[in-house]
Coordinates of C-alpha atoms and ligand atoms in Angstrom, one line a residue:
M1 CA 0.0 0.0 0.0
A2 CA 1.7 3.2 -1.1
K3 CA 0.8 6.4 0.6
E4 CA 1.9 9.7 -0.9
N5 CA 2.6 11.2 2.4
Y6 CA 1.7 11.1 6.1
K7 CA -1.6 13.1 5.4
N8 CA -3.3 10.0 4.0
N9 CA -2.4 7.8 6.9
D10 CA -5.1 5.8 8.6
V11 CA -4.0 6.9 12.1
E12 CA -2.0 9.7 13.5
L13 CA -0.6 8.0 16.6
V14 CA -0.4 4.2 17.1
I15 CA 0.4 3.0 20.6
I16 CA 1.6 -0.5 21.0
G17 CA 1.0 -1.9 24.5
A18 CA -1.6 -1.0 27.1
G19 CA 0.3 -1.0 30.4
P20 CA 0.5 2.2 32.5
A21 CA 2.8 3.8 29.9
G22 CA 0.7 3.0 26.9
L23 CA -2.6 3.9 28.6
T24 CA -1.3 7.2 29.9
A25 CA 0.2 8.0 26.5
A26 CA -3.3 7.2 25.0
Q27 CA -5.0 9.6 27.3
Y28 CA -2.5 12.5 26.7
G29 CA -2.4 11.9 23.0
A30 CA -6.2 11.8 22.6
R31 CA -6.6 14.8 24.9
A32 CA -4.2 16.7 22.7
G33 CA -6.6 16.1 19.8
L34 CA -4.7 13.3 18.0
H35 CA -6.3 10.4 16.4
V36 CA -5.0 7.6 18.6
V37 CA -5.3 3.8 18.3
V38 CA -3.9 1.5 21.0
F39 CA -3.1 -2.1 20.2
E40 CA -3.3 -4.4 23.2
Q41 CA -2.8 -8.1 23.3
L42 CA -4.8 -9.2 26.3
A43 CA -6.5 -7.2 29.0
P44 CA -5.1 -3.6 29.5
G45 CA -2.6 -3.3 32.3
G46 CA 0.4 -5.4 31.4
Q47 CA 2.5 -6.3 34.4
V48 CA 0.5 -4.0 36.6
L49 CA -2.3 -6.6 36.5
L50 CA -0.1 -8.7 38.8
I51 CA -0.2 -6.1 41.6
N52 CA -2.6 -6.9 44.4
E53 CA -2.3 -3.5 46.1
L54 CA -0.9 -0.6 44.3
E55 CA 0.1 1.2 47.5
N56 CA 2.9 3.5 46.2
Y57 CA 1.1 5.3 43.3
P58 CA 0.9 9.0 44.5
G59 CA -2.6 10.2 45.4
I60 CA -4.4 6.9 45.2
A61 CA -5.8 6.0 48.6
P62 CA -7.4 3.7 49.6
H63 CA -5.2 1.4 47.4
K64 CA -6.5 -0.1 44.3
N65 CA -5.5 -3.4 42.8
G66 CA -3.7 -3.4 39.4
Y67 CA -6.8 -4.5 37.5
D68 CA -9.1 -1.7 38.7
F69 CA -6.3 0.8 38.2
S70 CA -5.8 -0.3 34.6
Q71 CA -9.5 -0.3 33.9
E72 CA -9.8 3.3 35.1
L73 CA -6.8 4.4 33.1
R74 CA -8.2 2.8 30.0
K75 CA -11.7 4.4 30.5
Q76 CA -10.0 7.8 31.0
A77 CA -8.2 7.4 27.7
Q78 CA -11.3 6.2 26.0
D79 CA -13.4 9.1 27.3
F80 CA -10.8 11.4 25.6
G81 CA -11.3 9.6 22.3
A82 CA -8.5 6.9 22.2
I83 CA -9.6 3.8 20.3
F84 CA -8.5 0.4 21.7
V85 CA -8.1 -2.6 19.5
M86 CA -7.4 -6.1 20.9
E87 CA -5.0 -7.3 18.2
R88 CA -1.3 -8.3 18.1
V89 CA 0.9 -6.1 15.9
T90 CA 3.1 -8.5 14.0
L91 CA 5.1 -6.2 11.8
V92 CA 6.3 -2.6 11.8
R93 CA 8.1 -1.0 8.9
K94 CA 9.3 2.6 8.5
E95 CA 8.2 4.2 5.3
D96 CA 8.5 7.7 3.8
Y97 CA 5.0 8.5 4.9
G98 CA 5.4 7.2 8.4
F99 CA 4.9 3.5 9.5
Y100 CA 3.3 0.5 7.9
L101 CA 1.9 -2.0 10.4
E102 CA 0.5 -5.5 10.0
L103 CA -1.8 -7.2 12.5
G104 CA -2.3 -10.8 13.6
S105 CA -5.6 -10.8 11.8
G106 CA -3.8 -10.0 8.5
A107 CA -5.2 -6.5 8.4
H108 CA -2.7 -3.6 7.9
L109 CA -2.7 0.2 8.5
S110 CA -0.5 3.2 8.3
A111 CA 0.4 5.6 11.1
T112 CA 2.3 8.9 11.3
A113 CA 4.0 8.3 14.7
L114 CA 4.4 5.3 17.1
I115 CA 4.7 4.9 20.8
Y116 CA 6.2 1.6 21.9
A117 CA 5.0 0.8 25.4
T118 CA 5.5 -3.0 25.0
G119 CA 7.1 -3.5 28.4
A120 CA 9.5 -6.1 29.7
K121 CA 9.0 -9.5 31.1
H122 CA 10.8 -10.6 34.3
R123 CA 13.2 -13.4 33.6
K124 CA 12.2 -16.5 35.5
L125 CA 14.3 -19.0 37.4
E126 CA 12.2 -21.8 35.9
I127 CA 12.3 -23.9 39.0
P128 CA 9.5 -26.0 40.7
G129 CA 7.3 -23.9 42.9
E130 CA 8.1 -20.5 41.2
E131 CA 4.9 -20.3 39.2
R132 CA 2.7 -22.0 41.8
F133 CA 3.6 -19.6 44.6
F134 CA 3.7 -16.4 42.5
G135 CA 1.7 -13.9 44.6
R136 CA 1.9 -16.2 47.6
G137 CA 5.5 -15.6 48.6
V138 CA 7.2 -15.5 45.2
S139 CA 7.6 -12.0 43.8
Y140 CA 9.6 -10.1 41.1
C141 CA 9.3 -6.7 42.7
A142 CA 10.5 -5.8 46.2
T143 CA 9.1 -2.3 46.2
C144 CA 5.7 -3.7 45.3
D145 CA 5.6 -6.7 47.6
G146 CA 8.4 -6.3 50.2
P147 CA 6.2 -4.5 52.8
F148 CA 4.1 -7.7 53.1
F149 CA 7.1 -9.5 54.5
K150 CA 8.2 -7.3 57.4
E151 CA 10.4 -9.2 59.9
K152 CA 10.1 -12.3 57.7
K153 CA 12.9 -14.5 56.2
I154 CA 13.3 -13.5 52.6
F155 CA 15.5 -15.0 49.9
V156 CA 16.6 -12.9 46.9
A157 CA 17.9 -14.6 43.8
G158 CA 20.3 -12.8 41.5
G159 CA 23.7 -11.0 41.4
G160 CA 23.1 -7.9 39.3
D161 CA 22.3 -4.3 40.2
A162 CA 18.6 -5.1 40.5
A163 CA 19.1 -8.0 42.9
C164 CA 21.5 -5.9 45.1
D165 CA 18.9 -3.0 45.0
E166 CA 16.1 -5.4 45.9
A167 CA 18.1 -6.9 48.8
Q168 CA 19.0 -3.5 50.1
Y169 CA 15.4 -2.3 50.0
L170 CA 14.2 -5.5 51.7
S171 CA 16.9 -5.2 54.4
N172 CA 15.1 -2.1 55.7
L173 CA 12.0 -4.3 56.3
T174 CA 13.6 -7.3 57.8
P175 CA 17.0 -8.3 59.2
K176 CA 16.6 -11.7 57.6
V177 CA 17.5 -11.3 53.9
V178 CA 19.5 -14.0 52.2
L179 CA 20.9 -13.1 48.8
V180 CA 21.7 -16.1 46.7
H181 CA 23.9 -15.8 43.6
R182 CA 25.0 -18.6 41.3
R183 CA 28.5 -17.3 40.8
D184 CA 31.4 -16.4 43.2
K185 CA 31.1 -12.7 42.5
F186 CA 28.5 -10.1 41.8
R187 CA 27.7 -8.8 38.4
A188 CA 26.4 -5.6 40.1
Q189 CA 28.4 -2.3 40.2
K190 CA 31.0 -2.4 42.9
S191 CA 29.4 0.4 45.0
L192 CA 26.1 -1.5 45.1
A193 CA 27.8 -4.8 45.8
D194 CA 29.9 -3.4 48.6
R195 CA 26.9 -1.9 50.2
V196 CA 25.2 -5.3 50.2
L197 CA 28.3 -7.1 51.5
S198 CA 28.6 -4.8 54.4
N199 CA 24.9 -4.8 55.3
P200 CA 24.3 -6.7 58.5
N201 CA 20.8 -7.5 57.5
I202 CA 21.8 -9.3 54.3
E203 CA 23.6 -12.7 54.3
V204 CA 25.2 -13.3 50.9
R205 CA 25.6 -16.8 49.6
F206 CA 27.7 -17.1 46.5
N207 CA 28.0 -20.3 44.3
T208 CA 24.5 -21.1 45.4
V209 CA 21.3 -21.8 43.3
L210 CA 17.7 -22.1 44.3
K211 CA 16.5 -25.5 43.2
E212 CA 12.9 -25.5 44.4
I213 CA 10.3 -23.4 46.3
K214 CA 8.0 -25.3 48.5
G215 CA 4.9 -24.7 50.6
A216 CA 1.2 -25.4 50.9
Q217 CA -1.0 -22.3 50.7
K218 CA 2.2 -20.1 50.6
V219 CA 5.9 -20.3 50.6
T220 CA 7.4 -22.1 53.6
S221 CA 10.8 -23.3 52.5
V222 CA 13.3 -23.4 49.7
V223 CA 15.8 -26.0 48.5
L224 CA 19.3 -24.6 47.9
E225 CA 22.4 -26.1 46.4
T226 CA 25.8 -24.7 47.0
T227 CA 28.6 -25.9 44.8
G228 CA 30.3 -29.0 46.1
Q229 CA 27.5 -29.6 48.8
A230 CA 24.4 -31.7 48.9
P231 CA 21.1 -29.7 48.4
K232 CA 19.4 -28.6 51.6
E233 CA 16.0 -27.3 52.6
E234 CA 15.6 -24.1 54.6
E235 CA 12.7 -22.2 56.0
A236 CA 11.6 -19.2 54.0
D237 CA 8.6 -16.8 53.9
A238 CA 9.3 -15.2 50.6
V239 CA 11.5 -15.5 47.5
F240 CA 12.2 -12.4 45.4
V241 CA 13.5 -13.3 41.9
S242 CA 15.7 -10.7 40.4
V243 CA 17.6 -12.4 37.6
G244 CA 17.2 -9.7 34.9
S245 CA 14.3 -8.9 32.6
V246 CA 13.6 -9.4 28.9
P247 CA 12.4 -6.2 27.1
Q248 CA 9.8 -6.8 24.5
T249 CA 11.5 -5.2 21.5
S250 CA 11.0 -7.7 18.7
L251 CA 9.0 -5.2 16.6
I252 CA 11.7 -2.5 16.7
P253 CA 14.8 -4.0 15.4
D254 CA 16.3 -0.8 14.1
A255 CA 16.1 1.4 17.2
K256 CA 19.2 1.8 19.3
K257 CA 19.3 -0.3 22.4
D258 CA 21.5 -0.6 25.5
E259 CA 23.6 -3.7 26.3
A260 CA 20.7 -5.4 28.0
G261 CA 18.4 -4.8 25.0
Y262 CA 16.3 -1.8 26.3
I263 CA 15.5 1.0 23.9
I264 CA 17.5 4.1 24.3
T265 CA 15.6 7.4 24.0
D266 CA 16.4 11.1 24.6
Q267 CA 14.6 13.0 27.4
N268 CA 11.6 13.5 25.1
M269 CA 11.2 9.7 24.9
A270 CA 12.3 9.8 21.2
A271 CA 14.0 6.6 20.0
S272 CA 16.8 6.7 17.4
V273 CA 14.2 6.2 14.6
P274 CA 12.3 9.5 13.8
G275 CA 8.7 9.2 14.7
I276 CA 9.2 6.4 17.2
F277 CA 8.7 7.2 20.9
T278 CA 9.1 4.8 23.8
A279 CA 7.8 4.7 27.3
G280 CA 7.8 2.4 30.3
D281 CA 9.7 -0.8 31.0
V282 CA 10.9 -1.3 27.5
R283 CA 12.9 1.9 27.7
A284 CA 16.4 2.0 29.1
S285 CA 16.0 3.5 32.6
S286 CA 17.2 2.8 36.1
F287 CA 13.9 2.9 38.1
R288 CA 11.0 0.8 36.7
Q289 CA 7.8 1.8 38.5
V290 CA 4.2 2.3 37.5
V291 CA 4.4 6.0 38.3
V292 CA 7.6 6.3 36.2
A293 CA 6.0 4.5 33.3
A294 CA 2.9 6.7 33.4
G295 CA 5.1 9.9 33.5
E296 CA 7.1 8.6 30.5
G297 CA 3.8 7.8 28.7
A298 CA 2.7 11.4 29.1
V299 CA 6.0 12.8 27.8
A300 CA 6.0 10.4 24.9
A301 CA 2.5 11.4 23.8
H302 CA 3.4 15.1 24.1
S303 CA 6.6 14.6 22.0
A304 CA 4.6 12.6 19.4
S305 CA 2.1 15.4 19.2
V306 CA 4.9 18.0 18.7
Y307 CA 6.4 15.7 16.0
I308 CA 3.1 15.3 14.2
D309 CA 2.5 19.1 14.4
M310 CA 6.0 19.7 12.9
L311 CA 5.2 17.5 9.9
K312 CA 2.0 19.4 9.4
G313 CA 3.9 22.7 9.6
Q314 CA 6.3 21.4 6.9
A315 CA 3.4 20.5 4.6
Y316 CA 1.8 23.9 4.5
Ligands
NAP1 P1 21.5 -8.2 35.0 O1 22.5 -7.2 35.2 O2 21.3 -8.9 33.7 O3 21.8 -9.3 36.1 C1 21.1 -10.5 36.2 C2 21.7 -11.3 37.3 O4 20.9 -12.5 37.5 C3 23.1 -11.8 37.1 O5 23.8 -11.7 38.3 C4 22.9 -13.2 36.6 O6 23.9 -14.1 37.0 C5 21.7 -13.7 37.4 N1 20.9 -14.7 36.6 C6 20.5 -14.6 35.3 N2 19.8 -15.7 35.0 C7 19.8 -16.5 36.2 C8 19.3 -17.8 36.5 N3 18.6 -18.5 35.6 N4 19.5 -18.3 37.7 C9 20.2 -17.6 38.6 N5 20.8 -16.4 38.4 C10 20.6 -15.8 37.1 O7 20.0 -7.8 35.4 P2 19.4 -6.7 36.4 O8 20.2 -6.8 37.7 O9 18.0 -6.8 36.4 O10 19.8 -5.3 35.7 C11 19.2 -5.0 34.4 C12 19.7 -3.6 33.9 O11 19.2 -2.6 34.7 C13 21.2 -3.5 34.0 O12 21.7 -2.8 33.0 C14 21.4 -2.8 35.3 O13 22.6 -2.1 35.4 C15 20.2 -1.9 35.4 N6 19.9 -1.6 36.7 C16 20.6 -0.6 37.4 C17 20.3 -0.3 38.7 C18 21.0 0.8 39.4 O14 21.9 1.4 38.8 N7 20.7 1.0 40.7 C19 19.3 -1.0 39.4 C20 18.6 -2.1 38.7 C21 18.9 -2.3 37.4 P3 25.4 -14.0 36.3 O15 26.0 -12.8 37.0 O16 26.1 -15.3 36.7 O17 25.2 -13.8 34.9

């Protein structure tokens, strides 16, 4: 399908992903008068759907669960005119007129600008009990779930910056944090690693892997194996898995990414490909939180609006 220029495009702004970043971008984009279409794969919310109590989002009290929060964000965006389509985007191609997109159904469309808010998935340990006890002792976010385990015995798995950050955060809630890392030294930055190693509330066990998470209604123990020793079972109240994450970037192969695969943007959320903006967990940043994703979504929509206005200005 050949378009002469962006003016014939089907949509001004396409947003891929309907987590807090995508939903906030949809609201801001539609409110700025853009024709906005959001593609979502399942229910809106993304990883936020996993949150039982969103207790650290500013100004929301009493706390909501992730599902209710996402539904309200979506409704707000819809009320401003954003259109939601439950379809998987399977292909994105940059063209002179903007972007050509293909959908899972085989349909296709053109857009002037894109916001990628596709998020990232937590890497899993893939051990027995991890999935079964998710939300009942197993967590991937200390800031979200740590406060439920005050004074409890908590295991953290991982050896990177995130695992050290998570252990450090949890050590303010309980003196019984055990950080388990599979190698004999941390991958984390030295400053973070040193802080963890000198923290009296954190016991670090190198060359140790979690083999299994056990319990009945909730986590009660873990099975650990330290190199050269037989596996042993130990009491546990919670396991925080922090072994990296996998950004969902398969649709944007050309945009610049950092070493871990996250999309690099400027402060306006513009990626290295003109017309592509990025917000939320798929973007390279050091603090991945719902409120941060929402803020980035607002900036991305504003920047996309400025970009579209600039194209219009050039045309007249
Ligand atoms: P990361 O740097 O990739 O580290 C992942 C850690 O998990 C590594 O120690 C790795 O072990 C371990 N691991 C991976 N798969 C495992 C498995 N199956 N079983 C056991 N352990 C496993 O990931 P990250 O810590 O989430 O950080 C991601 C990015 O965000 C990094 O660029 C990081 O610098 C940045 N970040 C920065 C900050 C900060 O600056 N404060 C905080 C958080 C994140 P090996 O070491 O053996 O490979």
